[in-house]
Amino acid sequence: LGLSGMWLFFRRTESARSHPSYLYLYFSGLLFGLSFLTKFPQGMLFGAALLIIIFHPELTVVQAAALSKLKTKLFAAIGLSLGFFTVVLPYLVLNHYLYHNWWWPFAAGTSIMSTSTWLYGTSWSYYLTEFFFRNWIYLLFFPLLWWFWKQKEWKDYRKSTLLLLSLLFLAYFL
């Protein structure tokens, strides 16, 4: 679901040069919301797409005035958010009705992580000692990060979105 949402997000931004289609963003947000409900860390996809819409300069028409660019980004962010909250808001309302707490499943999920299970009972250095050193191929991430910055690949919103997602998922699990 999350990959389908990213595909629709990229599809919308490709067609934004000719005409802005906010329907793509709405359905992309809808798929992000569904993937968030199936696995809560997938909500970072929505956050990354929203950050890319807000901060990336390539996603607006170059000839447009500054106010028009801001308006385009605002409508794009609203379209994505409407799709996301169309799915997530009924879930939160149901939590409020059943548990008298909007965020109860999230709190219960963090309590599971705070118990002393084999994975989460380790220190923050678990991923440095176990993940990178047992999977040597992932050590190539650091030279890739340096190359990404040196070659100014961050100007391409697709590549910057993928890098942002990688960093967000890595930061979540640390």
PDB file of N, CA and C in Angstrom, residues 86-163:
ATOM      1  N   THR A  86      -8.832  10.945   5.790  1.00  0.00           N
ATOM      2  CA  THR A  86     -10.098  10.285   5.463  1.00  0.00           C
ATOM      3  C   THR A  86     -10.118   8.870   6.030  1.00  0.00           C
ATOM      4  N   VAL A  87      -8.971   8.225   6.054  1.00  0.00           N
ATOM      5  CA  VAL A  87      -8.880   6.859   6.562  1.00  0.00           C
ATOM      6  C   VAL A  87      -8.525   6.835   8.050  1.00  0.00           C
ATOM      7  N   VAL A  88      -7.614   7.698   8.464  1.00  0.00           N
ATOM      8  CA  VAL A  88      -7.080   7.629   9.823  1.00  0.00           C
ATOM      9  C   VAL A  88      -8.035   8.233  10.852  1.00  0.00           C
ATOM     10  N   LEU A  89      -8.731   9.286  10.503  1.00  0.00           N
ATOM     11  CA  LEU A  89      -9.597   9.967  11.470  1.00  0.00           C
ATOM     12  C   LEU A  89     -10.717   9.070  12.012  1.00  0.00           C
ATOM     13  N   PRO A  90     -11.416   8.275  11.186  1.00  0.00           N
ATOM     14  CA  PRO A  90     -12.415   7.365  11.774  1.00  0.00           C
ATOM     15  C   PRO A  90     -11.804   6.364  12.760  1.00  0.00           C
ATOM     16  N   TYR A  91     -10.595   5.923  12.502  1.00  0.00           N
ATOM     17  CA  TYR A  91      -9.908   5.028  13.424  1.00  0.00           C
ATOM     18  C   TYR A  91      -9.636   5.717  14.759  1.00  0.00           C
ATOM     19  N   LEU A  92      -9.184   6.969  14.703  1.00  0.00           N
ATOM     20  CA  LEU A  92      -8.923   7.708  15.928  1.00  0.00           C
ATOM     21  C   LEU A  92     -10.207   7.992  16.699  1.00  0.00           C
ATOM     22  N   VAL A  93     -11.278   8.294  15.997  1.00  0.00           N
ATOM     23  CA  VAL A  93     -12.571   8.528  16.656  1.00  0.00           C
ATOM     24  C   VAL A  93     -13.064   7.242  17.317  1.00  0.00           C
ATOM     25  N   LEU A  94     -12.888   6.118  16.657  1.00  0.00           N
ATOM     26  CA  LEU A  94     -13.266   4.838  17.249  1.00  0.00           C
ATOM     27  C   LEU A  94     -12.458   4.557  18.512  1.00  0.00           C
ATOM     28  N   ASN A  95     -11.172   4.877  18.481  1.00  0.00           N
ATOM     29  CA  ASN A  95     -10.351   4.714  19.686  1.00  0.00           C
ATOM     30  C   ASN A  95     -10.865   5.591  20.815  1.00  0.00           C
ATOM     31  N   HIS A  96     -11.266   6.800  20.489  1.00  0.00           N
ATOM     32  CA  HIS A  96     -11.794   7.699  21.512  1.00  0.00           C
ATOM     33  C   HIS A  96     -13.105   7.153  22.082  1.00  0.00           C
ATOM     34  N   TYR A  97     -13.916   6.586  21.241  1.00  0.00           N
ATOM     35  CA  TYR A  97     -15.192   6.028  21.691  1.00  0.00           C
ATOM     36  C   TYR A  97     -14.993   4.769  22.540  1.00  0.00           C
ATOM     37  N   LEU A  98     -14.096   3.885  22.103  1.00  0.00           N
ATOM     38  CA  LEU A  98     -13.900   2.617  22.811  1.00  0.00           C
ATOM     39  C   LEU A  98     -13.034   2.748  24.065  1.00  0.00           C
ATOM     40  N   TYR A  99     -11.934   3.487  23.962  1.00  0.00           N
ATOM     41  CA  TYR A  99     -10.948   3.516  25.048  1.00  0.00           C
ATOM     42  C   TYR A  99     -10.875   4.863  25.765  1.00  0.00           C
ATOM     43  N   HIS A 100     -11.643   5.829  25.315  1.00  0.00           N
ATOM     44  CA  HIS A 100     -11.606   7.198  25.858  1.00  0.00           C
ATOM     45  C   HIS A 100     -10.219   7.814  25.728  1.00  0.00           C
ATOM     46  N   ASN A 101      -9.521   7.385  24.705  1.00  0.00           N
ATOM     47  CA  ASN A 101      -8.185   7.898  24.429  1.00  0.00           C
ATOM     48  C   ASN A 101      -7.948   7.752  22.932  1.00  0.00           C
ATOM     49  N   TRP A 102      -7.664   8.854  22.264  1.00  0.00           N
ATOM     50  CA  TRP A 102      -7.441   8.829  20.813  1.00  0.00           C
ATOM     51  C   TRP A 102      -6.223   7.989  20.453  1.00  0.00           C
ATOM     52  N   TRP A 103      -5.216   7.996  21.317  1.00  0.00           N
ATOM     53  CA  TRP A 103      -3.907   7.436  20.988  1.00  0.00           C
ATOM     54  C   TRP A 103      -3.616   6.130  21.720  1.00  0.00           C
ATOM     55  N   TRP A 104      -4.602   5.451  22.258  1.00  0.00           N
ATOM     56  CA  TRP A 104      -4.368   4.260  23.061  1.00  0.00           C
ATOM     57  C   TRP A 104      -3.584   3.168  22.324  1.00  0.00           C
ATOM     58  N   PRO A 105      -3.898   2.803  21.068  1.00  0.00           N
ATOM     59  CA  PRO A 105      -3.101   1.752  20.408  1.00  0.00           C
ATOM     60  C   PRO A 105      -1.636   2.148  20.214  1.00  0.00           C
ATOM     61  N   PHE A 106      -1.383   3.429  20.039  1.00  0.00           N
ATOM     62  CA  PHE A 106       0.003   3.872  19.896  1.00  0.00           C
ATOM     63  C   PHE A 106       0.739   3.745  21.229  1.00  0.00           C
ATOM     64  N   ALA A 107       0.072   4.103  22.313  1.00  0.00           N
ATOM     65  CA  ALA A 107       0.674   3.968  23.636  1.00  0.00           C
ATOM     66  C   ALA A 107       0.904   2.505  23.981  1.00  0.00           C
ATOM     67  N   ALA A 108      -0.046   1.646  23.613  1.00  0.00           N
ATOM     68  CA  ALA A 108       0.129   0.214  23.863  1.00  0.00           C
ATOM     69  C   ALA A 108       1.289  -0.343  23.034  1.00  0.00           C
ATOM     70  N   GLY A 109       1.449   0.146  21.841  1.00  0.00           N
ATOM     71  CA  GLY A 109       2.562  -0.299  20.998  1.00  0.00           C
ATOM     72  C   GLY A 109       3.909   0.118  21.556  1.00  0.00           C
ATOM     73  N   THR A 110       3.989   1.314  22.119  1.00  0.00           N
ATOM     74  CA  THR A 110       5.263   1.729  22.714  1.00  0.00           C
ATOM     75  C   THR A 110       5.536   0.987  24.012  1.00  0.00           C
ATOM     76  N   SER A 111       4.492   0.562  24.708  1.00  0.00           N
ATOM     77  CA  SER A 111       4.738  -0.223  25.926  1.00  0.00           C
ATOM     78  C   SER A 111       5.314  -1.592  25.575  1.00  0.00           C
ATOM     79  N   ILE A 112       4.926  -2.139  24.437  1.00  0.00           N
ATOM     80  CA  ILE A 112       5.511  -3.411  23.996  1.00  0.00           C
ATOM     81  C   ILE A 112       6.998  -3.231  23.711  1.00  0.00           C
ATOM     82  N   MET A 113       7.339  -2.104  23.111  1.00  0.00           N
ATOM     83  CA  MET A 113       8.744  -1.855  22.797  1.00  0.00           C
ATOM     84  C   MET A 113       9.576  -1.614  24.053  1.00  0.00           C
ATOM     85  N   SER A 114       8.956  -1.136  25.126  1.00  0.00           N
ATOM     86  CA  SER A 114       9.725  -0.854  26.337  1.00  0.00           C
ATOM     87  C   SER A 114       9.921  -2.098  27.204  1.00  0.00           C
ATOM     88  N   THR A 115       9.241  -3.183  26.892  1.00  0.00           N
ATOM     89  CA  THR A 115       9.473  -4.414  27.648  1.00  0.00           C
ATOM     90  C   THR A 115      10.817  -4.998  27.258  1.00  0.00           C
ATOM     91  N   SER A 116      11.319  -5.888  28.047  1.00  0.00           N
ATOM     92  CA  SER A 116      12.656  -6.427  27.771  1.00  0.00           C
ATOM     93  C   SER A 116      12.563  -7.640  26.867  1.00  0.00           C
ATOM     94  N   THR A 117      12.275  -7.402  25.624  1.00  0.00           N
ATOM     95  CA  THR A 117      12.332  -8.481  24.641  1.00  0.00           C
ATOM     96  C   THR A 117      13.738  -8.521  24.073  1.00  0.00           C
ATOM     97  N   TRP A 118      14.022  -9.504  23.301  1.00  0.00           N
ATOM     98  CA  TRP A 118      15.403  -9.678  22.826  1.00  0.00           C
ATOM     99  C   TRP A 118      15.872  -8.547  21.939  1.00  0.00           C
ATOM    100  N   LEU A 119      14.975  -7.951  21.155  1.00  0.00           N
ATOM    101  CA  LEU A 119      15.398  -6.909  20.223  1.00  0.00           C
ATOM    102  C   LEU A 119      15.400  -5.539  20.870  1.00  0.00           C
ATOM    103  N   TYR A 120      14.351  -5.218  21.598  1.00  0.00           N
ATOM    104  CA  TYR A 120      14.218  -3.874  22.114  1.00  0.00           C
ATOM    105  C   TYR A 120      14.860  -3.699  23.478  1.00  0.00           C
ATOM    106  N   GLY A 121      15.290  -4.763  24.098  1.00  0.00           N
ATOM    107  CA  GLY A 121      15.951  -4.643  25.386  1.00  0.00           C
ATOM    108  C   GLY A 121      17.412  -4.263  25.251  1.00  0.00           C
ATOM    109  N   THR A 122      17.920  -4.163  24.061  1.00  0.00           N
ATOM    110  CA  THR A 122      19.314  -3.812  23.853  1.00  0.00           C
ATOM    111  C   THR A 122      19.475  -2.310  23.836  1.00  0.00           C
ATOM    112  N   SER A 123      20.694  -1.868  23.818  1.00  0.00           N
ATOM    113  CA  SER A 123      20.969  -0.430  23.841  1.00  0.00           C
ATOM    114  C   SER A 123      20.771   0.173  22.452  1.00  0.00           C
ATOM    115  N   TRP A 124      20.963   1.482  22.368  1.00  0.00           N
ATOM    116  CA  TRP A 124      20.775   2.175  21.099  1.00  0.00           C
ATOM    117  C   TRP A 124      21.835   1.765  20.074  1.00  0.00           C
ATOM    118  N   SER A 125      22.918   1.187  20.521  1.00  0.00           N
ATOM    119  CA  SER A 125      23.988   0.800  19.590  1.00  0.00           C
ATOM    120  C   SER A 125      23.743  -0.552  18.929  1.00  0.00           C
ATOM    121  N   TYR A 126      22.562  -1.136  19.145  1.00  0.00           N
ATOM    122  CA  TYR A 126      22.262  -2.441  18.553  1.00  0.00           C
ATOM    123  C   TYR A 126      22.438  -2.422  17.046  1.00  0.00           C
ATOM    124  N   TYR A 127      21.917  -1.399  16.387  1.00  0.00           N
ATOM    125  CA  TYR A 127      21.982  -1.364  14.929  1.00  0.00           C
ATOM    126  C   TYR A 127      23.389  -1.090  14.419  1.00  0.00           C
ATOM    127  N   LEU A 128      24.205  -0.415  15.200  1.00  0.00           N
ATOM    128  CA  LEU A 128      25.581  -0.201  14.773  1.00  0.00           C
ATOM    129  C   LEU A 128      26.403  -1.472  14.884  1.00  0.00           C
ATOM    130  N   THR A 129      26.156  -2.245  15.932  1.00  0.00           N
ATOM    131  CA  THR A 129      26.973  -3.448  16.118  1.00  0.00           C
ATOM    132  C   THR A 129      26.410  -4.664  15.390  1.00  0.00           C
ATOM    133  N   GLU A 130      25.119  -4.810  15.365  1.00  0.00           N
ATOM    134  CA  GLU A 130      24.533  -6.013  14.794  1.00  0.00           C
ATOM    135  C   GLU A 130      24.083  -5.829  13.345  1.00  0.00           C
ATOM    136  N   PHE A 131      23.419  -4.742  13.070  1.00  0.00           N
ATOM    137  CA  PHE A 131      22.845  -4.562  11.745  1.00  0.00           C
ATOM    138  C   PHE A 131      23.917  -4.312  10.694  1.00  0.00           C
ATOM    139  N   PHE A 132      24.742  -3.302  10.893  1.00  0.00           N
ATOM    140  CA  PHE A 132      25.722  -2.942   9.873  1.00  0.00           C
ATOM    141  C   PHE A 132      26.857  -3.955   9.763  1.00  0.00           C
ATOM    142  N   PHE A 133      27.284  -4.524  10.885  1.00  0.00           N
ATOM    143  CA  PHE A 133      28.421  -5.427  10.824  1.00  0.00           C
ATOM    144  C   PHE A 133      28.039  -6.845  10.423  1.00  0.00           C
ATOM    145  N   ARG A 134      26.792  -7.193  10.546  1.00  0.00           N
ATOM    146  CA  ARG A 134      26.349  -8.502  10.060  1.00  0.00           C
ATOM    147  C   ARG A 134      25.896  -8.439   8.605  1.00  0.00           C
ATOM    148  N   ASN A 135      25.543  -7.258   8.155  1.00  0.00           N
ATOM    149  CA  ASN A 135      25.111  -7.059   6.771  1.00  0.00           C
ATOM    150  C   ASN A 135      26.025  -6.010   6.144  1.00  0.00           C
ATOM    151  N   TRP A 136      27.156  -6.443   5.655  1.00  0.00           N
ATOM    152  CA  TRP A 136      28.181  -5.534   5.164  1.00  0.00           C
ATOM    153  C   TRP A 136      27.703  -4.666   4.004  1.00  0.00           C
ATOM    154  N   ILE A 137      26.761  -5.144   3.232  1.00  0.00           N
ATOM    155  CA  ILE A 137      26.313  -4.387   2.068  1.00  0.00           C
ATOM    156  C   ILE A 137      25.693  -3.051   2.471  1.00  0.00           C
ATOM    157  N   TYR A 138      25.110  -3.005   3.689  1.00  0.00           N
ATOM    158  CA  TYR A 138      24.491  -1.763   4.149  1.00  0.00           C
ATOM    159  C   TYR A 138      25.507  -0.700   4.545  1.00  0.00           C
ATOM    160  N   LEU A 139      26.756  -1.075   4.692  1.00  0.00           N
ATOM    161  CA  LEU A 139      27.792  -0.081   4.954  1.00  0.00           C
ATOM    162  C   LEU A 139      28.007   0.832   3.747  1.00  0.00           C
ATOM    163  N   LEU A 140      27.542   0.401   2.581  1.00  0.00           N
ATOM    164  CA  LEU A 140      27.639   1.255   1.390  1.00  0.00           C
ATOM    165  C   LEU A 140      26.706   2.456   1.462  1.00  0.00           C
ATOM    166  N   PHE A 141      25.817   2.471   2.434  1.00  0.00           N
ATOM    167  CA  PHE A 141      24.909   3.600   2.602  1.00  0.00           C
ATOM    168  C   PHE A 141      25.672   4.889   2.892  1.00  0.00           C
ATOM    169  N   PHE A 142      26.755   4.816   3.648  1.00  0.00           N
ATOM    170  CA  PHE A 142      27.497   6.008   4.023  1.00  0.00           C
ATOM    171  C   PHE A 142      28.250   6.630   2.842  1.00  0.00           C
ATOM    172  N   PRO A 143      28.951   5.842   1.996  1.00  0.00           N
ATOM    173  CA  PRO A 143      29.514   6.454   0.785  1.00  0.00           C
ATOM    174  C   PRO A 143      28.428   6.977  -0.165  1.00  0.00           C
ATOM    175  N   LEU A 144      27.286   6.285  -0.210  1.00  0.00           N
ATOM    176  CA  LEU A 144      26.186   6.765  -1.037  1.00  0.00           C
ATOM    177  C   LEU A 144      25.679   8.114  -0.540  1.00  0.00           C
ATOM    178  N   LEU A 145      25.612   8.279   0.753  1.00  0.00           N
ATOM    179  CA  LEU A 145      25.179   9.547   1.329  1.00  0.00           C
ATOM    180  C   LEU A 145      26.147  10.670   0.972  1.00  0.00           C
ATOM    181  N   TRP A 146      27.443  10.387   1.037  1.00  0.00           N
ATOM    182  CA  TRP A 146      28.444  11.385   0.658  1.00  0.00           C
ATOM    183  C   TRP A 146      28.333  11.709  -0.831  1.00  0.00           C
ATOM    184  N   TRP A 147      28.195  10.706  -1.686  1.00  0.00           N
ATOM    185  CA  TRP A 147      28.063  10.920  -3.126  1.00  0.00           C
ATOM    186  C   TRP A 147      26.784  11.699  -3.441  1.00  0.00           C
ATOM    187  N   PHE A 148      25.722  11.385  -2.752  1.00  0.00           N
ATOM    188  CA  PHE A 148      24.436  12.052  -2.944  1.00  0.00           C
ATOM    189  C   PHE A 148      24.575  13.549  -2.700  1.00  0.00           C
ATOM    190  N   TRP A 149      25.306  13.904  -1.659  1.00  0.00           N
ATOM    191  CA  TRP A 149      25.481  15.318  -1.343  1.00  0.00           C
ATOM    192  C   TRP A 149      26.472  15.977  -2.306  1.00  0.00           C
ATOM    193  N   LYS A 150      27.537  15.308  -2.651  1.00  0.00           N
ATOM    194  CA  LYS A 150      28.571  15.893  -3.516  1.00  0.00           C
ATOM    195  C   LYS A 150      28.055  16.118  -4.936  1.00  0.00           C
ATOM    196  N   GLN A 151      27.303  15.181  -5.487  1.00  0.00           N
ATOM    197  CA  GLN A 151      26.785  15.298  -6.845  1.00  0.00           C
ATOM    198  C   GLN A 151      25.499  16.122  -6.927  1.00  0.00           C
ATOM    199  N   LYS A 152      25.044  16.634  -5.800  1.00  0.00           N
ATOM    200  CA  LYS A 152      23.820  17.439  -5.715  1.00  0.00           C
ATOM    201  C   LYS A 152      22.612  16.678  -6.252  1.00  0.00           C
ATOM    202  N   GLU A 153      22.559  15.412  -5.911  1.00  0.00           N
ATOM    203  CA  GLU A 153      21.428  14.580  -6.310  1.00  0.00           C
ATOM    204  C   GLU A 153      20.171  14.928  -5.522  1.00  0.00           C
ATOM    205  N   TRP A 154      20.319  15.683  -4.434  1.00  0.00           N
ATOM    206  CA  TRP A 154      19.176  16.067  -3.629  1.00  0.00           C
ATOM    207  C   TRP A 154      18.251  17.019  -4.374  1.00  0.00           C
ATOM    208  N   LYS A 155      18.692  17.542  -5.497  1.00  0.00           N
ATOM    209  CA  LYS A 155      17.829  18.424  -6.281  1.00  0.00           C
ATOM    210  C   LYS A 155      16.735  17.655  -7.016  1.00  0.00           C
ATOM    211  N   ASP A 156      16.935  16.369  -7.232  1.00  0.00           N
ATOM    212  CA  ASP A 156      15.903  15.528  -7.831  1.00  0.00           C
ATOM    213  C   ASP A 156      14.991  15.041  -6.715  1.00  0.00           C
ATOM    214  N   TYR A 157      13.731  15.416  -6.761  1.00  0.00           N
ATOM    215  CA  TYR A 157      12.825  15.129  -5.649  1.00  0.00           C
ATOM    216  C   TYR A 157      12.594  13.645  -5.458  1.00  0.00           C
ATOM    217  N   ARG A 158      12.711  12.846  -6.521  1.00  0.00           N
ATOM    218  CA  ARG A 158      12.526  11.407  -6.353  1.00  0.00           C
ATOM    219  C   ARG A 158      13.646  10.810  -5.514  1.00  0.00           C
ATOM    220  N   LYS A 159      14.861  11.197  -5.839  1.00  0.00           N
ATOM    221  CA  LYS A 159      16.005  10.678  -5.095  1.00  0.00           C
ATOM    222  C   LYS A 159      16.031  11.218  -3.671  1.00  0.00           C
ATOM    223  N   SER A 160      15.664  12.477  -3.506  1.00  0.00           N
ATOM    224  CA  SER A 160      15.646  13.017  -2.152  1.00  0.00           C
ATOM    225  C   SER A 160      14.539  12.395  -1.317  1.00  0.00           C
ATOM    226  N   THR A 161      13.430  12.012  -1.941  1.00  0.00           N
ATOM    227  CA  THR A 161      12.366  11.331  -1.207  1.00  0.00           C
ATOM    228  C   THR A 161      12.829   9.963  -0.735  1.00  0.00           C
ATOM    229  N   LEU A 162      13.507   9.224  -1.595  1.00  0.00           N
ATOM    230  CA  LEU A 162      14.000   7.908  -1.199  1.00  0.00           C
ATOM    231  C   LEU A 162      15.035   8.006  -0.094  1.00  0.00           C
ATOM    232  N   LEU A 163      15.919   8.996  -0.174  1.00  0.00           N
ATOM    233  CA  LEU A 163      16.906   9.173   0.882  1.00  0.00           C
ATOM    234  C   LEU A 163      16.232   9.589   2.186  1.00  0.00           C
TER     235      LEU A 163
END
